[in-house]
Structures are given as C-alpha cells and as structure tokens.
PDB file of C-alpha atoms in Angstrom:
ATOM      1  CA  MET K   1     -56.209 -92.016 -38.530  1.00  0.00           C
ATOM      2  CA  SER K   2     -56.362 -94.938 -35.929  1.00  0.00           C
ATOM      3  CA  ASP K   3     -56.748 -95.390 -32.381  1.00  0.00           C
ATOM      4  CA  ASN K   4     -53.533 -96.671 -31.833  1.00  0.00           C
ATOM      5  CA  ASN K   5     -52.207 -93.549 -34.189  1.00  0.00           C
ATOM      6  CA  GLN K   6     -54.468 -90.969 -32.163  1.00  0.00           C
ATOM      7  CA  ASN K   7     -52.808 -92.552 -28.914  1.00  0.00           C
ATOM      8  CA  ARG K   8     -49.037 -91.804 -30.205  1.00  0.00           C
ATOM      9  CA  ALA K   9     -49.811 -88.251 -31.518  1.00  0.00           C
ATOM     10  CA  SER K  10     -51.331 -87.813 -27.904  1.00  0.00           C
ATOM     11  CA  ARG K  11     -48.883 -89.264 -26.028  1.00  0.00           C
ATOM     12  CA  ARG K  12     -45.751 -86.834 -28.614  1.00  0.00           C
ATOM     13  CA  ARG K  13     -47.542 -83.266 -28.019  1.00  0.00           C
ATOM     14  CA  LEU K  14     -47.777 -84.000 -23.949  1.00  0.00           C
ATOM     15  CA  LEU K  15     -43.934 -85.212 -23.943  1.00  0.00           C
ATOM     16  CA  GLN K  16     -43.084 -82.555 -25.985  1.00  0.00           C
ATOM     17  CA  ALA K  17     -45.209 -80.107 -23.224  1.00  0.00           C
ATOM     18  CA  SER K  18     -43.560 -81.500 -20.688  1.00  0.00           C
ATOM     19  CA  MET K  19     -40.585 -81.495 -21.701  1.00  0.00           C
ATOM     20  CA  GLY K  20     -40.930 -77.564 -23.089  1.00  0.00           C
ATOM     21  CA  MET K  21     -42.069 -77.319 -19.057  1.00  0.00           C
ATOM     22  CA  ALA K  22     -38.714 -78.477 -17.686  1.00  0.00           C
ATOM     23  CA  ALA K  23     -36.655 -76.395 -20.084  1.00  0.00           C
ATOM     24  CA  VAL K  24     -38.654 -73.109 -18.660  1.00  0.00           C
ATOM     25  CA  ALA K  25     -38.035 -74.396 -15.501  1.00  0.00           C
ATOM     26  CA  ALA K  26     -34.401 -75.226 -15.492  1.00  0.00           C
ATOM     27  CA  PHE K  27     -33.439 -71.669 -16.376  1.00  0.00           C
ATOM     28  CA  THR K  28     -35.667 -69.948 -13.864  1.00  0.00           C
ATOM     29  CA  PRO K  29     -34.486 -68.632 -10.976  1.00  0.00           C
ATOM     30  CA  PHE K  30     -34.810 -71.334  -7.627  1.00  0.00           C
ATOM     31  CA  ALA K  31     -36.193 -68.566  -5.918  1.00  0.00           C
ATOM     32  CA  VAL K  32     -39.024 -67.592  -8.088  1.00  0.00           C
ATOM     33  CA  ARG K  33     -40.003 -71.347  -8.686  1.00  0.00           C
ATOM     34  CA  ALA K  34     -39.742 -71.826  -4.800  1.00  0.00           C
ATOM     35  CA  ALA K  35     -43.379 -71.970  -3.344  1.00  0.00           C
ATOM     36  CA  GLN K  36     -44.239 -68.401  -3.323  1.00  0.00           C
ATOM     37  CA  ARG K  37     -44.943 -67.015   0.669  1.00  0.00           C
ATOM     38  CA  GLU K  38     -46.261 -64.056   1.841  1.00  0.00           C
ATOM     39  CA  LEU K  39     -45.434 -61.962   5.636  1.00  0.00           C
ATOM     40  CA  ARG K  40     -48.552 -59.653   6.116  1.00  0.00           C
ATOM     41  CA  VAL K  41     -47.067 -56.686   8.498  1.00  0.00           C
ATOM     42  CA  GLY K  42     -49.850 -55.263  10.658  1.00  0.00           C
ATOM     43  CA  TYR K  43     -48.596 -51.989  12.456  1.00  0.00           C
ATOM     44  CA  GLN K  44     -49.152 -49.431  14.610  1.00  0.00           C
ATOM     45  CA  LYS K  45     -46.731 -45.766  13.877  1.00  0.00           C
ATOM     46  CA  GLY K  46     -43.790 -46.856  16.049  1.00  0.00           C
ATOM     47  CA  LEU K  47     -40.826 -49.014  15.587  1.00  0.00           C
ATOM     48  CA  LEU K  48     -42.504 -50.916  12.838  1.00  0.00           C
ATOM     49  CA  SER K  49     -42.879 -47.927  10.433  1.00  0.00           C
ATOM     50  CA  LEU K  50     -39.493 -47.525  10.519  1.00  0.00           C
ATOM     51  CA  LEU K  51     -38.633 -50.751   9.557  1.00  0.00           C
ATOM     52  CA  LYS K  52     -40.645 -50.323   6.735  1.00  0.00           C
ATOM     53  CA  LYS K  53     -39.373 -47.408   5.858  1.00  0.00           C
ATOM     54  CA  ARG K  54     -35.828 -49.110   5.728  1.00  0.00           C
ATOM     55  CA  GLY K  55     -36.162 -52.290   3.752  1.00  0.00           C
ATOM     56  CA  THR K  56     -34.048 -53.991   5.513  1.00  0.00           C
ATOM     57  CA  LEU K  57     -36.928 -56.884   6.356  1.00  0.00           C
ATOM     58  CA  GLU K  58     -37.798 -57.210   2.116  1.00  0.00           C
ATOM     59  CA  GLN K  59     -34.221 -57.506   1.782  1.00  0.00           C
ATOM     60  CA  ARG K  60     -33.320 -60.267   4.035  1.00  0.00           C
ATOM     61  CA  LEU K  61     -37.004 -62.347   3.026  1.00  0.00           C
ATOM     62  CA  ALA K  62     -36.524 -62.018  -0.791  1.00  0.00           C
ATOM     63  CA  PRO K  63     -34.015 -64.497  -1.416  1.00  0.00           C
ATOM     64  CA  LEU K  64     -37.117 -67.333   0.605  1.00  0.00           C
ATOM     65  CA  GLY K  65     -39.069 -65.948  -2.484  1.00  0.00           C
ATOM     66  CA  VAL K  66     -41.441 -64.152   0.836  1.00  0.00           C
ATOM     67  CA  THR K  67     -42.747 -61.117  -0.428  1.00  0.00           C
ATOM     68  CA  VAL K  68     -44.207 -58.374   2.436  1.00  0.00           C
ATOM     69  CA  LYS K  69     -47.226 -56.740   2.704  1.00  0.00           C
ATOM     70  CA  TRP K  70     -48.192 -53.929   5.383  1.00  0.00           C
ATOM     71  CA  ILE K  71     -51.331 -52.985   6.456  1.00  0.00           C
ATOM     72  CA  GLU K  72     -51.624 -50.021   9.468  1.00  0.00           C
ATOM     73  CA  PHE K  73     -53.632 -49.758  12.360  1.00  0.00           C
ATOM     74  CA  SER K  74     -55.147 -47.663  14.827  1.00  0.00           C
ATOM     75  CA  ALA K  75     -54.192 -49.765  18.087  1.00  0.00           C
ATOM     76  CA  GLY K  76     -54.068 -53.070  19.378  1.00  0.00           C
ATOM     77  CA  PRO K  77     -57.024 -54.141  19.935  1.00  0.00           C
ATOM     78  CA  VAL K  78     -57.759 -53.660  15.882  1.00  0.00           C
ATOM     79  CA  GLN K  79     -54.692 -55.628  14.701  1.00  0.00           C
ATOM     80  CA  LEU K  80     -55.609 -58.753  16.747  1.00  0.00           C
ATOM     81  CA  GLU K  81     -59.682 -58.814  15.206  1.00  0.00           C
ATOM     82  CA  ALA K  82     -57.326 -58.715  11.722  1.00  0.00           C
ATOM     83  CA  LEU K  83     -55.502 -61.254  13.218  1.00  0.00           C
ATOM     84  CA  ASN K  84     -57.990 -63.652  13.878  1.00  0.00           C
ATOM     85  CA  VAL K  85     -60.232 -63.150  10.447  1.00  0.00           C
ATOM     86  CA  GLY K  86     -56.878 -63.943   9.257  1.00  0.00           C
ATOM     87  CA  SER K  87     -55.939 -60.670   7.492  1.00  0.00           C
ATOM     88  CA  ILE K  88     -52.324 -60.575   9.045  1.00  0.00           C
ATOM     89  CA  ASP K  89     -49.626 -62.535   9.935  1.00  0.00           C
ATOM     90  CA  PHE K  90     -47.081 -60.671  12.476  1.00  0.00           C
ATOM     91  CA  GLY K  91     -47.581 -57.347  14.702  1.00  0.00           C
ATOM     92  CA  ASP K  92     -46.621 -55.434  17.462  1.00  0.00           C
ATOM     93  CA  VAL K  93     -49.229 -55.228  20.555  1.00  0.00           C
ATOM     94  CA  GLY K  94     -49.476 -53.605  24.098  1.00  0.00           C
ATOM     95  CA  GLU K  95     -49.668 -55.848  27.167  1.00  0.00           C
ATOM     96  CA  ALA K  96     -53.025 -55.899  27.328  1.00  0.00           C
ATOM     97  CA  PRO K  97     -54.690 -56.377  24.338  1.00  0.00           C
ATOM     98  CA  PRO K  98     -53.382 -60.058  23.817  1.00  0.00           C
ATOM     99  CA  ILE K  99     -55.257 -61.217  27.424  1.00  0.00           C
ATOM    100  CA  PHE K 100     -58.850 -60.316  25.494  1.00  0.00           C
ATOM    101  CA  ALA K 101     -57.688 -61.593  22.158  1.00  0.00           C
ATOM    102  CA  GLN K 102     -56.698 -64.997  23.764  1.00  0.00           C
ATOM    103  CA  ALA K 103     -59.424 -65.007  25.687  1.00  0.00           C
ATOM    104  CA  ASN K 104     -61.944 -64.137  22.707  1.00  0.00           C
ATOM    105  CA  GLY K 105     -60.463 -67.214  21.010  1.00  0.00           C
ATOM    106  CA  THR K 106     -57.621 -65.702  18.650  1.00  0.00           C
ATOM    107  CA  PRO K 107     -55.061 -68.537  17.887  1.00  0.00           C
ATOM    108  CA  ILE K 108     -52.693 -65.797  18.802  1.00  0.00           C
ATOM    109  CA  VAL K 109     -48.316 -67.090  19.220  1.00  0.00           C
ATOM    110  CA  TYR K 110     -46.219 -64.805  21.181  1.00  0.00           C
ATOM    111  CA  ILE K 111     -42.842 -64.268  19.282  1.00  0.00           C
ATOM    112  CA  ALA K 112     -41.070 -61.721  20.695  1.00  0.00           C
ATOM    113  CA  ALA K 113     -40.979 -59.066  23.746  1.00  0.00           C
ATOM    114  CA  THR K 114     -39.553 -56.152  23.947  1.00  0.00           C
ATOM    115  CA  VAL K 115     -37.526 -55.242  27.129  1.00  0.00           C
ATOM    116  CA  PRO K 116     -38.896 -53.815  29.869  1.00  0.00           C
ATOM    117  CA  ARG K 117     -40.160 -49.962  29.333  1.00  0.00           C
ATOM    118  CA  PRO K 118     -41.167 -49.340  33.007  1.00  0.00           C
ATOM    119  CA  ALA K 119     -40.794 -44.972  32.002  1.00  0.00           C
ATOM    120  CA  VAL K 120     -42.987 -44.540  29.476  1.00  0.00           C
ATOM    121  CA  GLU K 121     -46.288 -44.941  30.919  1.00  0.00           C
ATOM    122  CA  ALA K 122     -47.637 -42.855  33.898  1.00  0.00           C
ATOM    123  CA  VAL K 123     -49.985 -41.701  36.211  1.00  0.00           C
ATOM    124  CA  LEU K 124     -50.320 -37.664  34.988  1.00  0.00           C
ATOM    125  CA  ILE K 125     -51.856 -34.531  37.149  1.00  0.00           C
ATOM    126  CA  PRO K 126     -52.499 -31.097  36.174  1.00  0.00           C
ATOM    127  CA  ALA K 127     -49.642 -28.869  37.645  1.00  0.00           C
ATOM    128  CA  ALA K 128     -51.714 -26.842  40.138  1.00  0.00           C
ATOM    129  CA  SER K 129     -53.241 -30.416  41.388  1.00  0.00           C
ATOM    130  CA  ALA K 130     -53.281 -30.766  45.083  1.00  0.00           C
ATOM    131  CA  ILE K 131     -52.320 -34.151  44.671  1.00  0.00           C
ATOM    132  CA  ARG K 132     -48.969 -35.287  45.469  1.00  0.00           C
ATOM    133  CA  THR K 133     -48.809 -38.720  46.131  1.00  0.00           C
ATOM    134  CA  VAL K 134     -50.728 -41.661  45.015  1.00  0.00           C
ATOM    135  CA  ALA K 135     -52.703 -42.153  48.091  1.00  0.00           C
ATOM    136  CA  ASP K 136     -54.295 -38.610  47.166  1.00  0.00           C
ATOM    137  CA  LEU K 137     -55.839 -40.428  44.404  1.00  0.00           C
ATOM    138  CA  LYS K 138     -58.493 -42.008  46.551  1.00  0.00           C
ATOM    139  CA  GLY K 139     -62.136 -41.061  45.243  1.00  0.00           C
ATOM    140  CA  LYS K 140     -60.616 -39.284  42.566  1.00  0.00           C
ATOM    141  CA  LYS K 141     -61.524 -38.800  38.499  1.00  0.00           C
ATOM    142  CA  ILE K 142     -58.589 -41.359  36.711  1.00  0.00           C
ATOM    143  CA  ALA K 143     -59.209 -41.179  33.134  1.00  0.00           C
ATOM    144  CA  LEU K 144     -57.368 -44.136  31.158  1.00  0.00           C
ATOM    145  CA  ASN K 145     -58.318 -46.975  27.904  1.00  0.00           C
ATOM    146  CA  LYS K 146     -60.179 -49.458  30.144  1.00  0.00           C
ATOM    147  CA  GLY K 147     -58.426 -53.247  29.534  1.00  0.00           C
ATOM    148  CA  SER K 148     -55.421 -51.196  28.333  1.00  0.00           C
ATOM    149  CA  ASN K 149     -51.394 -51.878  29.859  1.00  0.00           C
ATOM    150  CA  VAL K 150     -52.195 -48.706  31.934  1.00  0.00           C
ATOM    151  CA  HIS K 151     -55.392 -50.464  33.515  1.00  0.00           C
ATOM    152  CA  TYR K 152     -53.493 -53.040  34.193  1.00  0.00           C
ATOM    153  CA  PHE K 153     -50.674 -50.670  35.554  1.00  0.00           C
ATOM    154  CA  LEU K 154     -53.115 -48.484  37.122  1.00  0.00           C
ATOM    155  CA  VAL K 155     -54.375 -51.542  39.752  1.00  0.00           C
ATOM    156  CA  LYS K 156     -50.771 -52.639  40.453  1.00  0.00           C
ATOM    157  CA  LEU K 157     -50.191 -48.705  41.757  1.00  0.00           C
ATOM    158  CA  LEU K 158     -53.086 -48.476  43.931  1.00  0.00           C
ATOM    159  CA  GLN K 159     -51.733 -51.634  45.424  1.00  0.00           C
ATOM    160  CA  LYS K 160     -48.633 -50.912  46.154  1.00  0.00           C
ATOM    161  CA  ASN K 161     -49.933 -48.000  47.542  1.00  0.00           C
ATOM    162  CA  GLY K 162     -52.660 -49.524  49.812  1.00  0.00           C
ATOM    163  CA  LEU K 163     -55.655 -49.011  47.777  1.00  0.00           C
ATOM    164  CA  ASN K 164     -58.047 -51.227  46.244  1.00  0.00           C
ATOM    165  CA  TYR K 165     -59.350 -50.407  42.795  1.00  0.00           C
ATOM    166  CA  SER K 166     -62.685 -49.111  44.565  1.00  0.00           C
ATOM    167  CA  ASP K 167     -61.183 -46.235  45.829  1.00  0.00           C
ATOM    168  CA  VAL K 168     -60.378 -44.376  42.458  1.00  0.00           C
ATOM    169  CA  ASN K 169     -63.695 -43.589  39.818  1.00  0.00           C
ATOM    170  CA  PRO K 170     -62.365 -44.649  35.963  1.00  0.00           C
ATOM    171  CA  VAL K 171     -63.258 -43.231  33.162  1.00  0.00           C
ATOM    172  CA  TRP K 172     -63.070 -44.780  30.031  1.00  0.00           C
ATOM    173  CA  LEU K 173     -61.563 -42.803  27.505  1.00  0.00           C
ATOM    174  CA  SER K 174     -59.597 -43.127  24.252  1.00  0.00           C
ATOM    175  CA  PRO K 175     -56.315 -41.081  24.257  1.00  0.00           C
ATOM    176  CA  ALA K 176     -57.740 -38.297  22.403  1.00  0.00           C
ATOM    177  CA  ASP K 177     -60.418 -37.606  24.427  1.00  0.00           C
ATOM    178  CA  ALA K 178     -58.972 -38.388  27.515  1.00  0.00           C
ATOM    179  CA  ARG K 179     -56.054 -35.355  26.846  1.00  0.00           C
ATOM    180  CA  ALA K 180     -59.581 -33.234  26.436  1.00  0.00           C
ATOM    181  CA  ALA K 181     -61.269 -34.247  29.311  1.00  0.00           C
ATOM    182  CA  PHE K 182     -57.627 -33.639  31.273  1.00  0.00           C
ATOM    183  CA  GLU K 183     -57.402 -30.229  30.315  1.00  0.00           C
ATOM    184  CA  LYS K 184     -60.704 -28.886  30.878  1.00  0.00           C
ATOM    185  CA  GLY K 185     -60.348 -30.079  34.100  1.00  0.00           C
ATOM    186  CA  VAL K 186     -63.097 -33.697  33.487  1.00  0.00           C
ATOM    187  CA  VAL K 187     -61.483 -35.593  35.538  1.00  0.00           C
ATOM    188  CA  ASP K 188     -58.272 -35.839  37.839  1.00  0.00           C
ATOM    189  CA  ALA K 189     -55.622 -37.625  36.616  1.00  0.00           C
ATOM    190  CA  TRP K 190     -55.109 -39.318  33.355  1.00  0.00           C
ATOM    191  CA  VAL K 191     -52.716 -42.668  32.861  1.00  0.00           C
ATOM    192  CA  ILE K 192     -51.485 -42.347  29.735  1.00  0.00           C
ATOM    193  CA  TRP K 193     -48.580 -43.899  27.709  1.00  0.00           C
ATOM    194  CA  GLU K 194     -45.735 -42.118  24.985  1.00  0.00           C
ATOM    195  CA  PRO K 195     -45.951 -40.294  23.287  1.00  0.00           C
ATOM    196  CA  PHE K 196     -49.118 -39.028  24.416  1.00  0.00           C
ATOM    197  CA  LEU K 197     -47.459 -38.358  27.949  1.00  0.00           C
ATOM    198  CA  ALA K 198     -44.605 -36.379  26.905  1.00  0.00           C
ATOM    199  CA  ALA K 199     -46.608 -34.319  24.547  1.00  0.00           C
ATOM    200  CA  ALA K 200     -48.675 -33.634  27.961  1.00  0.00           C
ATOM    201  CA  GLU K 201     -45.563 -33.235  29.920  1.00  0.00           C
ATOM    202  CA  LYS K 202     -44.663 -30.145  27.169  1.00  0.00           C
ATOM    203  CA  THR K 203     -47.762 -28.939  25.811  1.00  0.00           C
ATOM    204  CA  LEU K 204     -50.237 -29.241  29.256  1.00  0.00           C
ATOM    205  CA  SER K 205     -47.755 -28.818  31.891  1.00  0.00           C
ATOM    206  CA  ALA K 206     -49.272 -32.258  33.215  1.00  0.00           C
ATOM    207  CA  ARG K 207     -47.236 -33.551  35.571  1.00  0.00           C
ATOM    208  CA  ILE K 208     -45.969 -36.818  36.259  1.00  0.00           C
ATOM    209  CA  LEU K 209     -47.225 -38.386  39.792  1.00  0.00           C
ATOM    210  CA  ALA K 210     -45.675 -42.118  39.134  1.00  0.00           C
ATOM    211  CA  ASP K 211     -44.225 -43.925  36.720  1.00  0.00           C
ATOM    212  CA  ALA K 212     -44.595 -48.144  36.247  1.00  0.00           C
ATOM    213  CA  SER K 213     -41.279 -48.296  38.032  1.00  0.00           C
ATOM    214  CA  GLY K 214     -40.853 -50.917  40.321  1.00  0.00           C
ATOM    215  CA  VAL K 215     -45.284 -51.668  39.354  1.00  0.00           C
ATOM    216  CA  VAL K 216     -44.608 -53.231  36.163  1.00  0.00           C
ATOM    217  CA  LYS K 217     -42.964 -54.286  33.149  1.00  0.00           C
ATOM    218  CA  ASN K 218     -45.019 -52.801  30.336  1.00  0.00           C
ATOM    219  CA  ARG K 219     -43.192 -54.535  27.463  1.00  0.00           C
ATOM    220  CA  ALA K 220     -44.849 -54.621  23.946  1.00  0.00           C
ATOM    221  CA  TYR K 221     -45.218 -58.474  21.864  1.00  0.00           C
ATOM    222  CA  TYR K 222     -44.489 -59.024  18.825  1.00  0.00           C
ATOM    223  CA  PHE K 223     -47.307 -61.825  17.660  1.00  0.00           C
ATOM    224  CA  SER K 224     -48.078 -63.961  15.239  1.00  0.00           C
ATOM    225  CA  SER K 225     -51.037 -67.362  14.716  1.00  0.00           C
ATOM    226  CA  ARG K 226     -50.264 -70.348  15.655  1.00  0.00           C
ATOM    227  CA  ASP K 227     -51.216 -71.872  11.975  1.00  0.00           C
ATOM    228  CA  TYR K 228     -48.688 -68.858  10.264  1.00  0.00           C
ATOM    229  CA  SER K 229     -45.753 -69.222  12.900  1.00  0.00           C
ATOM    230  CA  GLN K 230     -45.857 -73.221  12.278  1.00  0.00           C
ATOM    231  CA  LYS K 231     -44.841 -72.785   8.910  1.00  0.00           C
ATOM    232  CA  ASN K 232     -43.261 -69.815   8.769  1.00  0.00           C
ATOM    233  CA  GLY K 233     -40.719 -69.924  11.638  1.00  0.00           C
ATOM    234  CA  ASP K 234     -38.005 -68.219   9.475  1.00  0.00           C
ATOM    235  CA  VAL K 235     -39.674 -65.894   8.231  1.00  0.00           C
ATOM    236  CA  LEU K 236     -40.883 -65.052  11.202  1.00  0.00           C
ATOM    237  CA  ALA K 237     -37.268 -65.040  13.221  1.00  0.00           C
ATOM    238  CA  ILE K 238     -35.699 -62.981  10.774  1.00  0.00           C
ATOM    239  CA  ALA K 239     -38.640 -60.131  11.410  1.00  0.00           C
ATOM    240  CA  VAL K 240     -37.753 -59.902  14.710  1.00  0.00           C
ATOM    241  CA  GLU K 241     -33.561 -59.800  13.822  1.00  0.00           C
ATOM    242  CA  GLU K 242     -34.495 -56.524  11.992  1.00  0.00           C
ATOM    243  CA  LEU K 243     -36.348 -55.438  14.820  1.00  0.00           C
ATOM    244  CA  ASN K 244     -33.368 -56.108  17.358  1.00  0.00           C
ATOM    245  CA  ARG K 245     -31.773 -54.438  14.808  1.00  0.00           C
ATOM    246  CA  ILE K 246     -32.892 -51.233  14.563  1.00  0.00           C
ATOM    247  CA  ASP K 247     -33.753 -50.551  18.668  1.00  0.00           C
ATOM    248  CA  ILE K 248     -29.574 -51.722  19.706  1.00  0.00           C
ATOM    249  CA  TRP K 249     -29.371 -48.840  16.480  1.00  0.00           C
ATOM    250  CA  GLY K 250     -32.000 -46.772  18.235  1.00  0.00           C
ATOM    251  CA  ARG K 251     -30.264 -47.215  22.095  1.00  0.00           C
ATOM    252  CA  ALA K 252     -26.785 -45.651  20.309  1.00  0.00           C
ATOM    253  CA  ASN K 253     -28.741 -43.101  18.260  1.00  0.00           C
ATOM    254  CA  ARG K 254     -30.737 -41.051  20.237  1.00  0.00           C
ATOM    255  CA  SER K 255     -31.078 -38.149  17.936  1.00  0.00           C
ATOM    256  CA  ASP K 256     -31.723 -39.664  14.983  1.00  0.00           C
ATOM    257  CA  LEU K 257     -34.749 -42.228  16.459  1.00  0.00           C
ATOM    258  CA  ALA K 258     -36.384 -39.129  18.203  1.00  0.00           C
ATOM    259  CA  ALA K 259     -35.910 -37.322  14.591  1.00  0.00           C
ATOM    260  CA  GLU K 260     -37.637 -40.562  12.534  1.00  0.00           C
ATOM    261  CA  LEU K 261     -40.326 -41.318  15.002  1.00  0.00           C
ATOM    262  CA  ALA K 262     -41.301 -37.308  15.516  1.00  0.00           C
ATOM    263  CA  ALA K 263     -41.941 -37.694  11.379  1.00  0.00           C
ATOM    264  CA  VAL K 264     -43.947 -40.755  11.541  1.00  0.00           C
ATOM    265  CA  TRP K 265     -45.582 -39.224  14.708  1.00  0.00           C
ATOM    266  CA  GLY K 266     -46.505 -35.905  13.831  1.00  0.00           C
ATOM    267  CA  LEU K 267     -45.074 -34.061  16.969  1.00  0.00           C
ATOM    268  CA  PRO K 268     -42.024 -32.004  17.655  1.00  0.00           C
ATOM    269  CA  LYS K 269     -39.284 -33.432  17.675  1.00  0.00           C
ATOM    270  CA  PRO K 270     -38.248 -32.242  21.660  1.00  0.00           C
ATOM    271  CA  ILE K 271     -41.566 -33.783  22.333  1.00  0.00           C
ATOM    272  CA  VAL K 272     -40.212 -37.159  21.198  1.00  0.00           C
ATOM    273  CA  ASP K 273     -36.435 -36.346  22.564  1.00  0.00           C
ATOM    274  CA  THR K 274     -38.323 -36.440  26.233  1.00  0.00           C
ATOM    275  CA  LEU K 275     -39.808 -40.283  25.283  1.00  0.00           C
ATOM    276  CA  VAL K 276     -36.659 -41.225  23.650  1.00  0.00           C
ATOM    277  CA  ALA K 277     -35.003 -40.790  26.613  1.00  0.00           C
ATOM    278  CA  ARG K 278     -36.427 -42.849  28.869  1.00  0.00           C
ATOM    279  CA  SER K 279     -37.321 -45.809  26.739  1.00  0.00           C
ATOM    280  CA  SER K 280     -34.979 -48.607  27.328  1.00  0.00           C
ATOM    281  CA  PHE K 281     -34.067 -50.924  24.402  1.00  0.00           C
ATOM    282  CA  GLY K 282     -33.604 -54.077  22.999  1.00  0.00           C
ATOM    283  CA  THR K 283     -36.034 -57.588  21.857  1.00  0.00           C
ATOM    284  CA  GLU K 284     -35.967 -60.827  23.721  1.00  0.00           C
ATOM    285  CA  PRO K 285     -37.560 -64.841  22.791  1.00  0.00           C
ATOM    286  CA  ILE K 286     -40.458 -65.462  24.577  1.00  0.00           C
ATOM    287  CA  THR K 287     -39.287 -66.836  27.689  1.00  0.00           C
ATOM    288  CA  ARG K 288     -41.213 -68.780  30.997  1.00  0.00           C
ATOM    289  CA  SER K 289     -40.465 -65.620  33.639  1.00  0.00           C
ATOM    290  CA  ILE K 290     -42.519 -63.320  30.340  1.00  0.00           C
ATOM    291  CA  LEU K 291     -45.049 -65.722  30.375  1.00  0.00           C
ATOM    292  CA  ALA K 292     -45.322 -65.918  34.090  1.00  0.00           C
ATOM    293  CA  GLU K 293     -45.322 -61.842  33.929  1.00  0.00           C
ATOM    294  CA  GLN K 294     -48.651 -62.082  31.280  1.00  0.00           C
ATOM    295  CA  GLN K 295     -50.540 -64.892  33.541  1.00  0.00           C
ATOM    296  CA  LEU K 296     -50.639 -62.238  36.098  1.00  0.00           C
ATOM    297  CA  ILE K 297     -52.182 -59.574  33.701  1.00  0.00           C
ATOM    298  CA  ALA K 298     -54.584 -61.638  32.621  1.00  0.00           C
ATOM    299  CA  ASP K 299     -55.702 -63.143  36.645  1.00  0.00           C
ATOM    300  CA  THR K 300     -55.764 -59.516  36.540  1.00  0.00           C
ATOM    301  CA  PHE K 301     -57.669 -59.259  34.409  1.00  0.00           C
ATOM    302  CA  PHE K 302     -60.363 -61.836  35.205  1.00  0.00           C
ATOM    303  CA  ASP K 303     -60.838 -61.186  38.603  1.00  0.00           C
ATOM    304  CA  LEU K 304     -62.092 -57.256  37.365  1.00  0.00           C
ATOM    305  CA  LYS K 305     -64.625 -59.771  35.212  1.00  0.00           C
ATOM    306  CA  LEU K 306     -62.826 -57.678  31.945  1.00  0.00           C
ATOM    307  CA  ILE K 307     -62.209 -61.016  30.115  1.00  0.00           C
ATOM    308  CA  PRO K 308     -64.776 -63.560  30.072  1.00  0.00           C
ATOM    309  CA  ARG K 309     -63.132 -66.371  31.234  1.00  0.00           C
ATOM    310  CA  GLN K 310     -59.751 -67.507  32.626  1.00  0.00           C
ATOM    311  CA  ILE K 311     -57.310 -68.302  30.511  1.00  0.00           C
ATOM    312  CA  ASP K 312     -53.734 -70.302  30.761  1.00  0.00           C
ATOM    313  CA  VAL K 313     -50.676 -67.622  28.570  1.00  0.00           C
ATOM    314  CA  ARG K 314     -48.820 -70.403  28.042  1.00  0.00           C
ATOM    315  CA  ASP K 315     -51.262 -71.889  25.635  1.00  0.00           C
ATOM    316  CA  ALA K 316     -49.295 -69.345  23.897  1.00  0.00           C
ATOM    317  CA  ALA K 317     -46.630 -69.701  23.447  1.00  0.00           C
ATOM    318  CA  PRO K 318     -44.369 -70.699  20.510  1.00  0.00           C
ATOM    319  CA  ALA K 319     -43.019 -73.822  19.427  1.00  0.00           C
ATOM    320  CA  THR K 320     -39.917 -72.732  20.283  1.00  0.00           C
ATOM    321  CA  LEU K 321     -40.086 -72.670  24.077  1.00  0.00           C
ATOM    322  CA  GLY K 322     -40.619 -76.654  24.238  1.00  0.00           C
TER     323      GLY K 322
END
C-alpha cells in the first residue's frame, strides 16, 4: 500500500473512532458526562451523623454529578489535620480548633456557623462541694481540655468574676479522663460540653456552677479549604442548606431529635433530652461580627501563648463575604 493510501486509511479509522465516541456521548446523561466531583465530609457524632443517615445531601448533589464520602473523626483537631493534608473537604468543629489550625498554616475557610449555644458548656462541681460561686474557684484544680472551647470559656468566666486565669490550677484532661478524675475527687471542678455535661449531671449528680450564658457565644462552625471552597461553592451551599433543615426540624421535634442523637451517641434518651432542651438551633452565614468573635478567641490564645503566632481571622473568611 502506498504512503498516501496508508494515510487515508489511518484518517478513516480515526474519523470512525471519533464518530463512535460522539455517538456514545450523545446518549450519555449530562450528569454522568459532566466532570465528576466529590465532597468528602469529615464528621463527629452529631448533626452531620443525622445528615449522613438521611441521605438528603446525596440526593441534592447527584444532579450536579457530585458524590459524597463520609469519614468519621473523634475530635475537631483531628478533622482539621485531615483538612490540612487534603483528606477531607468539609466538616464541623467547635470555636477553638480553627484558631489553632489557622495559626499552624492550615488553609481553612469558615463556611457557616451555628447560632450561639452558651448553655451547652458549663463548669461542673460535685454535688457535695462547698463551692458556691465562681469566685470560690480560686486556688482550685479544674479539669478541662487544653485549647478547647471550654478553655476560652473558663478564661472569660474568671475575668467576669474578678479572677485571673493564674488564680486557678488547670488540669489538662480529655473528657473521659476528666470524668474519672472528677468522680474520684482528684479535681475540684470540670469545665465540659455536651453530651458529657448532661451525662455527668444525670449519672454523677454533678451541679452546674455556671454555664456560658452571658460570657461567650459558643458557636460551632462548618469549614472547608480555600481551594475547595473556591471551586465548589455551590456544593458547600447545598450542604449548609441541608444542615439547617435538620436544625429547624430539630427545634420543632426535640423529642425525636433526642431519640436519634441518643442512638448516635449510645446514651440513654433522658440524658439527651436534657441537652436538647437547652440547645439552640439554626445555621447562619459567616459575617464580620462572627469573625470578630473568633478574633477575640485568637487574641486570647495568643496572649496565653497557646498559639505560636498572632493571626487575623479575616484571612479565613469565605469569598462570599467580600
């Protein structure tokens, strides 16, 4: 075969192959042909667990060609480590861990916030304790998680009641170890959040000395990475909408919400009824005033030498804020 004939045969085969692929594409649904995307959700046991169970996020995202992968974590800081190494795209966390993440160079972006929930963190004391006021905590051993939301709460609570942070003796313990120390009387007080708070009230007869009402806002936050949020704002907006739907449903159906959370946490429903009764519900967009709340936490932690450098929380603002 001559070179010209070989070239013509090659062109015919290429044209036939191209026509075949075009025919396949013509009969392929758009959602399949569209560039496939994925939302990897890092979650702790809580509201995101309910969203996973319902499957509504997958239903909303399917027409966009987006699949959802769920990865469970034991705590917020671990979630943010996963974000930093590119293992997740979205998650939920308390107000303190994002401060540490940003200070350590994690490309975190705040996506949404819950409404303030001050009643779901508190200082607990034993039922028979002689402590009656916050001022009585002077010189006492107080169990808490270092660098957590309750750490900030304790600092501000002491300030509000005329004490310095140096007036108390913090004992750095995880919730499980803190509960054991509290039960054995090794510490005088325990600063903790839900559901550990309600569980200690019900099973240890612990008393609430003070919760965070009038002291700090105690929001939770939904986060993403800078890169993912810039490319997938539509996906994240849908995730936040679905979370807010559960929030609004939970406010109107507290007993049903408690039953679902009790199953998630493996706790008796009466304990979860207690914490649901004092919870607030709703998801809000990030605003400058919300970032200002986070800036106060960041400045406090820098003053306490808990973070290595001073940060500007506005650097973690969503693009939608401008």
